[in-house]
Short mmCIF file of C-alpha atoms in Angstrom, two decimals:
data_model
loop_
_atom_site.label_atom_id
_atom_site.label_comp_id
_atom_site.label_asym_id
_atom_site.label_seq_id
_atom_site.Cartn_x
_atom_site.Cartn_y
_atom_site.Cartn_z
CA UNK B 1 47.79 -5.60 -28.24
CA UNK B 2 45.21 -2.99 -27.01
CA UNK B 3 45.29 0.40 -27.06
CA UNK B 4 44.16 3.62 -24.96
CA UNK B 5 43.41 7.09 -26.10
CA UNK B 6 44.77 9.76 -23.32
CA UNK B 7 44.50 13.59 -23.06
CA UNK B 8 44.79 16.18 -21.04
CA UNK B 9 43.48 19.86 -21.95
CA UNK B 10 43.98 20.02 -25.38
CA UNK B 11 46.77 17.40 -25.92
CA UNK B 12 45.62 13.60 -26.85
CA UNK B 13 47.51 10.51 -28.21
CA UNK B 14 47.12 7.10 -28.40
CA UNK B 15 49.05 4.53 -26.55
CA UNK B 16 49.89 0.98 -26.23
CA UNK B 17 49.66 -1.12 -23.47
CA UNK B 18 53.02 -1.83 -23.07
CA UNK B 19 53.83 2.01 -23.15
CA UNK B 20 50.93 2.40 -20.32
CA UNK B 21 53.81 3.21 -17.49
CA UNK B 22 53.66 6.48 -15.09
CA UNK B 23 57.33 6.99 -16.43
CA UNK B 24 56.32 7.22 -19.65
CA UNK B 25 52.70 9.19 -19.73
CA UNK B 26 54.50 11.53 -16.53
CA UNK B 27 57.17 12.69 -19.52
CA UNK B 28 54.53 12.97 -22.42
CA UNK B 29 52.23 14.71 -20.03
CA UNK B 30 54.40 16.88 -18.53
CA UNK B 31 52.86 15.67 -14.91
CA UNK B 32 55.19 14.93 -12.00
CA UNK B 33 55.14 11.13 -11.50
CA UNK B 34 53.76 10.38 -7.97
CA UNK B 35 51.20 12.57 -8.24
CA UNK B 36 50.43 11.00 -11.60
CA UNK B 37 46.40 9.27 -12.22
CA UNK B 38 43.90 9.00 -14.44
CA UNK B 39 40.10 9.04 -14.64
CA UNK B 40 37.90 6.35 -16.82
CA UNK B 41 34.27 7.71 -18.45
CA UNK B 42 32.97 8.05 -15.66
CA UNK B 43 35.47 9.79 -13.59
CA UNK B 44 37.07 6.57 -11.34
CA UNK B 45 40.49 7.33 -11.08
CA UNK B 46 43.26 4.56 -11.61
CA UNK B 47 46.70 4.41 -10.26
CA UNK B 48 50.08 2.92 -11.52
CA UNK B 49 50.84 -0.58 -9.64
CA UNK B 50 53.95 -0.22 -7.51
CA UNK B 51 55.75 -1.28 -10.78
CA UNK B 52 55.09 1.74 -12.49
CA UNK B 53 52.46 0.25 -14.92
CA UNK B 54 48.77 0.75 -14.87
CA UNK B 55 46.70 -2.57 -14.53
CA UNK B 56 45.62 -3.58 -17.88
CA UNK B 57 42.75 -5.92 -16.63
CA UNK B 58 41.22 -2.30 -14.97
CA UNK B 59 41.53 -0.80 -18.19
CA UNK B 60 38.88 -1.11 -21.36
CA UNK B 61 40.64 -0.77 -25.01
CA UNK B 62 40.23 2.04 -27.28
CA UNK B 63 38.58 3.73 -23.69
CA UNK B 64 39.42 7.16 -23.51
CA UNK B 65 41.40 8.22 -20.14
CA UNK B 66 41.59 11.79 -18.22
CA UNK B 67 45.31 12.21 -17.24
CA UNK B 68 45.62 14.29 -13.99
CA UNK B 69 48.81 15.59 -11.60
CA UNK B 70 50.90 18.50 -10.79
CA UNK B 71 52.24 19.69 -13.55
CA UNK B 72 56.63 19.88 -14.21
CA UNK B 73 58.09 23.08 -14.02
CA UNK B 74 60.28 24.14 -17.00
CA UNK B 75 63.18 26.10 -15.89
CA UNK B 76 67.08 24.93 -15.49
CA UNK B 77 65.81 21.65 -14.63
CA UNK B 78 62.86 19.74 -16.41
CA UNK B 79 62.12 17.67 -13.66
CA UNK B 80 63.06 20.07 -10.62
CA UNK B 81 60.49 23.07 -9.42
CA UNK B 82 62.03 26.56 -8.79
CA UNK B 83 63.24 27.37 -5.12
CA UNK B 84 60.20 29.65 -5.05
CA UNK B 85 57.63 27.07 -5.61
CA UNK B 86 58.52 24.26 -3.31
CA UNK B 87 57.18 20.69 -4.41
CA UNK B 88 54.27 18.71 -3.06
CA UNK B 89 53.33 15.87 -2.96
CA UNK B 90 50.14 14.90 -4.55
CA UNK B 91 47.47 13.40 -1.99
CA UNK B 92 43.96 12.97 -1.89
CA UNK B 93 41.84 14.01 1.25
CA UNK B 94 39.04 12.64 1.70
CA UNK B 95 36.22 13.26 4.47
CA UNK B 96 35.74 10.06 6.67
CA UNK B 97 32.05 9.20 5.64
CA UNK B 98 33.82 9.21 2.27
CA UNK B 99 36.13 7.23 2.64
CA UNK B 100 34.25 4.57 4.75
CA UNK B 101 31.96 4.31 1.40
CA UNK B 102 34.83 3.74 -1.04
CA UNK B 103 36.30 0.60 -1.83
CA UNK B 104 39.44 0.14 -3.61
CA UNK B 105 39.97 -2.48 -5.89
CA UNK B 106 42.84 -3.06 -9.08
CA UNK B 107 44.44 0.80 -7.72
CA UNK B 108 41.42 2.61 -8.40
CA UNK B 109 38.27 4.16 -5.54
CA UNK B 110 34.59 4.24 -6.04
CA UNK B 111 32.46 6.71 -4.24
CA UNK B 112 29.36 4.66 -1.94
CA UNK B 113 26.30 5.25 -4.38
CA UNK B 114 23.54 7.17 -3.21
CA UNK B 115 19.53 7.31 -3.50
CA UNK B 116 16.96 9.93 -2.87
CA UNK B 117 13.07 9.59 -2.27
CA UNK B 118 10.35 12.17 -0.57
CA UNK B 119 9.65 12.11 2.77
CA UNK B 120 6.08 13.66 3.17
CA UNK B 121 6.22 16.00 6.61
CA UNK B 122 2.63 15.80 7.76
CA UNK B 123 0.23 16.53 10.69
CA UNK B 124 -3.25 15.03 11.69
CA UNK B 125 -6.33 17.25 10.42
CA UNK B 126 -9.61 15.74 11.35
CA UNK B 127 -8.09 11.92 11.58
CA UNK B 128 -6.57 12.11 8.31
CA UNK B 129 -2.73 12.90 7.66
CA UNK B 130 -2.57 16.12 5.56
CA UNK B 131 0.84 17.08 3.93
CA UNK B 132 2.52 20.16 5.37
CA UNK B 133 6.19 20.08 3.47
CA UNK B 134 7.56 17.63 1.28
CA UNK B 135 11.37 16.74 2.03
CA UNK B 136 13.99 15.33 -0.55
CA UNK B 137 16.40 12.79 1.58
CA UNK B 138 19.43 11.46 -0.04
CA UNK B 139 20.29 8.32 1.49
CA UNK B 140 23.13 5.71 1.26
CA UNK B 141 23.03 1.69 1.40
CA UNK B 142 23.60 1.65 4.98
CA UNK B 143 21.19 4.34 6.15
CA UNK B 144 18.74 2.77 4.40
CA UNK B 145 16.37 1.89 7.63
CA UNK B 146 13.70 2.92 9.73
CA UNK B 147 16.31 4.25 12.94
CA UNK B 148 18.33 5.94 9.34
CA UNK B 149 15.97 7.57 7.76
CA UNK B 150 14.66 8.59 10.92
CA UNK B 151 17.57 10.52 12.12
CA UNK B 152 18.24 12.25 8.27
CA UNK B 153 14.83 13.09 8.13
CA UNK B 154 15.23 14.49 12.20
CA UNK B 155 18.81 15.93 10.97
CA UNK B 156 17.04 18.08 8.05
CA UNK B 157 14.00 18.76 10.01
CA UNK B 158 14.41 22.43 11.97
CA UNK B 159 12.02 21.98 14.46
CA UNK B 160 12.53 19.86 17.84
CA UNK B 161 10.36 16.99 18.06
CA UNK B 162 10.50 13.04 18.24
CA UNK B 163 9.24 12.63 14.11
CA UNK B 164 7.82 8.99 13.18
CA UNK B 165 7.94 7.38 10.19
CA UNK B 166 4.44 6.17 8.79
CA UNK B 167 3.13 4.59 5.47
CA UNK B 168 0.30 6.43 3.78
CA UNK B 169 -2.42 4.74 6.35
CA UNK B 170 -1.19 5.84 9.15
CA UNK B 171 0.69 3.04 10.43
CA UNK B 172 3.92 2.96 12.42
CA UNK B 173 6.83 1.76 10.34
CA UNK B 174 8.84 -0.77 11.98
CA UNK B 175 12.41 -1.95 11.66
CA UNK B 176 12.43 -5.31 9.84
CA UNK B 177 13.97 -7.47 7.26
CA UNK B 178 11.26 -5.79 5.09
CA UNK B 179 12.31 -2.03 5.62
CA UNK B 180 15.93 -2.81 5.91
CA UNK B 181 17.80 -1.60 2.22
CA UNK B 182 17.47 0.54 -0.47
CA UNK B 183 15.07 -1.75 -2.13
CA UNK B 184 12.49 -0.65 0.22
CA UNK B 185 13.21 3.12 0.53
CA UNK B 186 13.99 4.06 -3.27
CA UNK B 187 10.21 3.56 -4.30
CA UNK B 188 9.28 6.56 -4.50
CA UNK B 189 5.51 5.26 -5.41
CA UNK B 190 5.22 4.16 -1.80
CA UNK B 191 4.28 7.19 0.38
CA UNK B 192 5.84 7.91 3.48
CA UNK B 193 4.84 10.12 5.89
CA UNK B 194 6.73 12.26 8.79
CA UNK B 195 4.49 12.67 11.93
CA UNK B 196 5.77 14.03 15.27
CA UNK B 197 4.43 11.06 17.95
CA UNK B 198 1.87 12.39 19.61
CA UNK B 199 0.20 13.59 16.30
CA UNK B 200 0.21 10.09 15.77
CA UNK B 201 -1.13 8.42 18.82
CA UNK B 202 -4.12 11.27 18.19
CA UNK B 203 -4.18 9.52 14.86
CA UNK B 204 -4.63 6.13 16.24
CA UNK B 205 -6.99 7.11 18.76
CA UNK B 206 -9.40 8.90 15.59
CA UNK B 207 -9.20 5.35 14.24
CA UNK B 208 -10.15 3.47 16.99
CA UNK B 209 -13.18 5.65 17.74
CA UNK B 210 -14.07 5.48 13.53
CA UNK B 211 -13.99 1.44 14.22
CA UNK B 212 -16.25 1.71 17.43
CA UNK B 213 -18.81 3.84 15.65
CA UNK B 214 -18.73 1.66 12.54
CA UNK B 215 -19.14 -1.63 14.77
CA UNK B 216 -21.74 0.28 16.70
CA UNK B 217 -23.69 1.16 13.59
CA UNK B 218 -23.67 -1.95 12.51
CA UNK B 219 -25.12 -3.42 15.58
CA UNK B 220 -27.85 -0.72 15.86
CA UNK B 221 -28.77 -2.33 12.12
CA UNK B 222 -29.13 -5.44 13.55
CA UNK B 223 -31.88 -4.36 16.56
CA UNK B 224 -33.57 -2.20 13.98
CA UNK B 225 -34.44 -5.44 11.88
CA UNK B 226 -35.24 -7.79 14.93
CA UNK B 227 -37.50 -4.43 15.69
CA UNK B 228 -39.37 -4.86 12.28
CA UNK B 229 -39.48 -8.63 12.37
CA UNK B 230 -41.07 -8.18 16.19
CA UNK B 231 -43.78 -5.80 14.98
CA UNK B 232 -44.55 -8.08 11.73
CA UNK B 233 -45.41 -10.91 14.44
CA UNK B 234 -47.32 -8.49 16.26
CA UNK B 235 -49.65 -7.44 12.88
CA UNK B 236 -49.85 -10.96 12.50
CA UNK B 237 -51.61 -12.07 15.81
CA UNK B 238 -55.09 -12.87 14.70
CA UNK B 239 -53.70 -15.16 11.98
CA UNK B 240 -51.57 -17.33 14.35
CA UNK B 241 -54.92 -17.36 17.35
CA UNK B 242 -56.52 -18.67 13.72
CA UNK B 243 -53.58 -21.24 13.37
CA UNK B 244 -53.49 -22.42 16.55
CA UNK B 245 -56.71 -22.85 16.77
CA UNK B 246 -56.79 -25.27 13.64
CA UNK B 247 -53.71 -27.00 15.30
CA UNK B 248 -56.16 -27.87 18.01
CA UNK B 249 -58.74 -29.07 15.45
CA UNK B 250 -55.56 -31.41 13.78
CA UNK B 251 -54.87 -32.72 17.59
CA UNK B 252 -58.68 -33.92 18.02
CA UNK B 253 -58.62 -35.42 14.67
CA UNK B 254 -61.79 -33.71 13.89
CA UNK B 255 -61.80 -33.62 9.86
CA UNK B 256 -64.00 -31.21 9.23
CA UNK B 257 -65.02 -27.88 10.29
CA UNK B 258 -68.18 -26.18 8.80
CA UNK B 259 -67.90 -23.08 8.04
CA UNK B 260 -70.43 -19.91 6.75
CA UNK B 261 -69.58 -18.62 3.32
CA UNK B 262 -67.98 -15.19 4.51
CA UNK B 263 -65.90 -17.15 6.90
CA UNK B 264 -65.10 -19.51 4.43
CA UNK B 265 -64.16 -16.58 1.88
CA UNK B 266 -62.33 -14.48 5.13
CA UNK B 267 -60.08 -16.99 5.70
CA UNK B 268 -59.04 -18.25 2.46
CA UNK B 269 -58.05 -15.07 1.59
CA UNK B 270 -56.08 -14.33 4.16
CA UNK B 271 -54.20 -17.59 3.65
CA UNK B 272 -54.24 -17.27 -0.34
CA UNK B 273 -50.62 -16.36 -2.22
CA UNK B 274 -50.99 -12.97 -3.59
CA UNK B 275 -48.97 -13.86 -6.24
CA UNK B 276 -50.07 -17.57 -7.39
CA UNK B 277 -53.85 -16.44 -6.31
CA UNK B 278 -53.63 -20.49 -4.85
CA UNK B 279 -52.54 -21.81 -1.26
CA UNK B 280 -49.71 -20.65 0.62
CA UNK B 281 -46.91 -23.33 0.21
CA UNK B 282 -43.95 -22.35 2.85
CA UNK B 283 -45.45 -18.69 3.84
CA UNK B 284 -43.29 -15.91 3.84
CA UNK B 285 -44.29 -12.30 5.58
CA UNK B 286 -42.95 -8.76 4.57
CA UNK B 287 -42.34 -6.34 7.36
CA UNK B 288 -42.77 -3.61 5.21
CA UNK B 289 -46.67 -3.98 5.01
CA UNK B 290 -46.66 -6.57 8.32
CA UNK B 291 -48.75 -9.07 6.25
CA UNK B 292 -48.56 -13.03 4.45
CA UNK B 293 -47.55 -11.98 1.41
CA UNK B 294 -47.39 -15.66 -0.12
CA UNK B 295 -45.39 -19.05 -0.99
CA UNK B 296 -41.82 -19.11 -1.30
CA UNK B 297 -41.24 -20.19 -4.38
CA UNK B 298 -43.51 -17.83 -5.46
CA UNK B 299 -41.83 -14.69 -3.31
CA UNK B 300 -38.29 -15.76 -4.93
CA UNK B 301 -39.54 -16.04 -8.10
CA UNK B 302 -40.48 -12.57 -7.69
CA UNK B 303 -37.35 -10.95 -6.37
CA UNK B 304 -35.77 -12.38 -9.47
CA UNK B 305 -37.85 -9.79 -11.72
CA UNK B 306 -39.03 -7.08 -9.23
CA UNK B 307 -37.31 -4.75 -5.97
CA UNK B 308 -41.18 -3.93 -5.05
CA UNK B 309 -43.11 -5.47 -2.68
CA UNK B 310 -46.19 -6.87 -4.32
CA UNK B 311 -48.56 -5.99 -1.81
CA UNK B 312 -47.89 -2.72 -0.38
CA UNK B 313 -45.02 -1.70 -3.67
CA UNK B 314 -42.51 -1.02 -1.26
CA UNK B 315 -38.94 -1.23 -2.47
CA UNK B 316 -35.84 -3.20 -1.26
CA UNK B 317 -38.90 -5.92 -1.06
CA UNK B 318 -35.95 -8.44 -0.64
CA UNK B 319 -34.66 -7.62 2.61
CA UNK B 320 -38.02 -7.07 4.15
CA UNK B 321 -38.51 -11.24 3.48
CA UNK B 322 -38.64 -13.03 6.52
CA UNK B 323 -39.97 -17.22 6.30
CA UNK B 324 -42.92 -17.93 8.74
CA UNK B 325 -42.14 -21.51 10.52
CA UNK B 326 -44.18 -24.51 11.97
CA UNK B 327 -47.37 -23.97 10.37
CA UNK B 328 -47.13 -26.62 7.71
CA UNK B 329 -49.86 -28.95 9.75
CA UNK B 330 -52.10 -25.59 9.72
CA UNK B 331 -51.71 -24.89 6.34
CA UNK B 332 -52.14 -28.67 5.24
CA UNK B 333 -55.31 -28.37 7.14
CA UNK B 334 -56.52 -25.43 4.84
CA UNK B 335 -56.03 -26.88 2.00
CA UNK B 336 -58.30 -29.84 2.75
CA UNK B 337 -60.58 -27.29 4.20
CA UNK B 338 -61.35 -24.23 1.64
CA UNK B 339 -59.58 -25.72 -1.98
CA UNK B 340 -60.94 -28.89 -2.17
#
C-alpha cells in the first residue's frame, strides 16, 4: 500500500492511503474540512472526491504534499469558531482569463502555461530597420498569432499607432498555419520586428527603388560591353575590307594571288596567332587592345595560366574575349597563300 509524506509549517507525518481522507488529515491538521487541500511539488492543488478521500491515481507515493485551509479554533468547542470570529467558507477566486486557462481534471486545476520572446520596436533609418526598444511579451497558447501578438505588443506599446509585425527583412508577417502557435513565436532566434505601417510601406518603397537601381545597373553593364565589342569591330575595319576582299578572290576561284614581300610579310602578320606564332585557327579579338589576338585554342589555353592580355597585358583578359565569325573560307585562303 503506498504512502504520502504531509506537512504543514513545521508539523509532518506520513500517511497511508487508506488514511488519505479530509476527515482524517482535517483532525491531524487542525484545518477545517471544506476548506481542506493540498498542493503536489509543484504547487497543483488536489481536492478530496465527494467521498471524502483524495484520488489515489492523482497522487505519486512517497510524494511529499503541502496541506492548506483555515485553521480550527480551540476554545469550548474544537470544531466551532468563537462568536467573534464568524466562519467562512473557504473559496478560491479566480480572475476570468484564469480560469478560462485552467483545466480541471482528478479534483485538482492547472494554471494555462505561458511563453515569453522579444519583440524588437523599430523604425526605418536609411531603408534599413534600426532597433529603437526591445519589448519582453509574455504570451499564452491561444494568443500565440499574428492578430495576438499584435494587440499585446499594441497593449504594452504607449504610443498610438497601427504597429506591424515584420521578420528581420522587412517583410509583413501574415496570419497562417505557419505563424499560428507557440511553436512559431517561442524562438527567440527568429527576430521580429515592431514597425508602425507607414514606416513600413517607406520600407518597401526603399526596396523597390534598391531593386530598380540594381536591375538598372545591370543593364547599363550590358550596353557598356556591346559598346566595347562595337568599337573592337570598328579597330578592326581594314582587316575585314582585307577579308572580304579574299572572299571575292575564293568566289572567282582564282588560286593564287601574287604578292610583294612586304605585303606578303604585312599580312601574315596581321593574321599570325600571337601566341602559337602560326595561323589563326578560329580567331578571337580582345577589346581591350581592339586587335586579333589569335586561335582559340590557343586564347583558352591561355586564360587557364594567365588574367593578362597577351598583347596589350591588360587584366581581366577573359572577359575582354569575344570569337570573330564567318571568316573560316578567308582564313583557309591564307593559309594556302603565305604558310605554304
Amino acid at each position: 500500500m503506498e504512502s504520502f509524506v504531509l506537512f504543514r509549517g513545521s508539523k509532518r507525518l506520513t500517511l497511508k492511503e487508506d488514511d488519505m481522507t479530509a476527515e482524517k488529515i482535517s483532525r491531524i491538521f487542525q484545518v477545517q474540512g471544506p476548506s481542506l487541500f493540498i498542493t503536489d511539488d509543484n504547487n497543483v492543488a488536489l481536492f478530496p472526491e465527494a467521498s471524502g478521500h483524495f484520488n489515489s491515481s492523482a497522487l505519486v507515493g512517497r510524494g511529499h504534499y503541502e496541506v492548506h485551509g483555515e485553521n480550527i479554533y480551540m476554545g469550548e468547542s474544537a470544531t466551532a469558531a468563537p462568536a467573534t470570529a464568524p466562519q467562512v467558507r473557504f473559496a478560491f477566486h479566480r480572475p476570468p482569463s484564469a480560469a478560462a486557462g485552467s483545466a480541471t481534471a482528478h479534483g485538482h486545476t492547472r494554471a494555462a502555461k505561458t511563453f515569453q520572446r522579444n519583440i524588437f520596436i523599430a523604425e526605418v533609418v536609411d531603408g534599413k530597420l534600426e532597433t529603437r526598444k526591445t519589448l519582453t511579451v509574455r504570451f499564452s497558447e491561444f494568443e500565440a498569432s499574428v492578430t495576438g501578438m499584435t494587440n499585446k505588443v499594441s497593449s504594452d506599446f504607449d504610443e498610438e499607432y497601427s504597429l506591424v509585425l515584420t521578420d528581420g527583412q522587412g517583410n509583413r508577417l501574415v496570419d497562417s498555419e505557419g505563424t499560428r502557435g507557440s511553436t512559431f513565436w517561442k524562438q527567440n532566434s527568429r527576430k521580429i520586428f515592431a514597425v508602425k505601417e507607414e514606416d513600413l510601406l517607406q520600407l518597401q518603397v526603399s526596396k523597390r527603388r534598391r531593386l530598380s537601381r540594381r536591375e538598372d545597373g545591370g543593364l547599363i553593364d550590358v550596353l557598356d560591353k556591346i559598346e566595347e565589342v562595337v568599337l573592337a569591330a570598328q579597330g578592326l575595319q581594314d582587316v575585314s575590307s582585307t577579308m572580304k576582299d579574299l572572299m571575292d578572290m575564293v568566289s572567282s576561284n582564282i588560286r593564287r594571288v601574287f604578292l610583294s614581300e612586304a605585303q606578303a610579310a604585312a599580312v601574315k602578320q596581321a593574321f599570325t596567332c600571337i601566341i602559337c606564332q602560326g595561323p589563326v585557327v578560329e580567331p578571337m579579338v580582345s577589346t581591350c587592345c581592339q586587335s586579333l589576338i589569335g586561335c582559340r585554342s590557343c586564347t583558352e589555353e591561355w586564360q587557364k595560366n594567365s588574367i593578362f592580355c597577351p598583347k596589350c597585358r591588360a587584366d581581366d583578359f577573359g572577359h575582354n574575349m569575344q570569337r570573330l565569325t564567318g571568316i573560316s573560307d578567308a582564313l583557309s585562303v591564307f593559309k594556302d597563300l603565305l604558310w605554304e
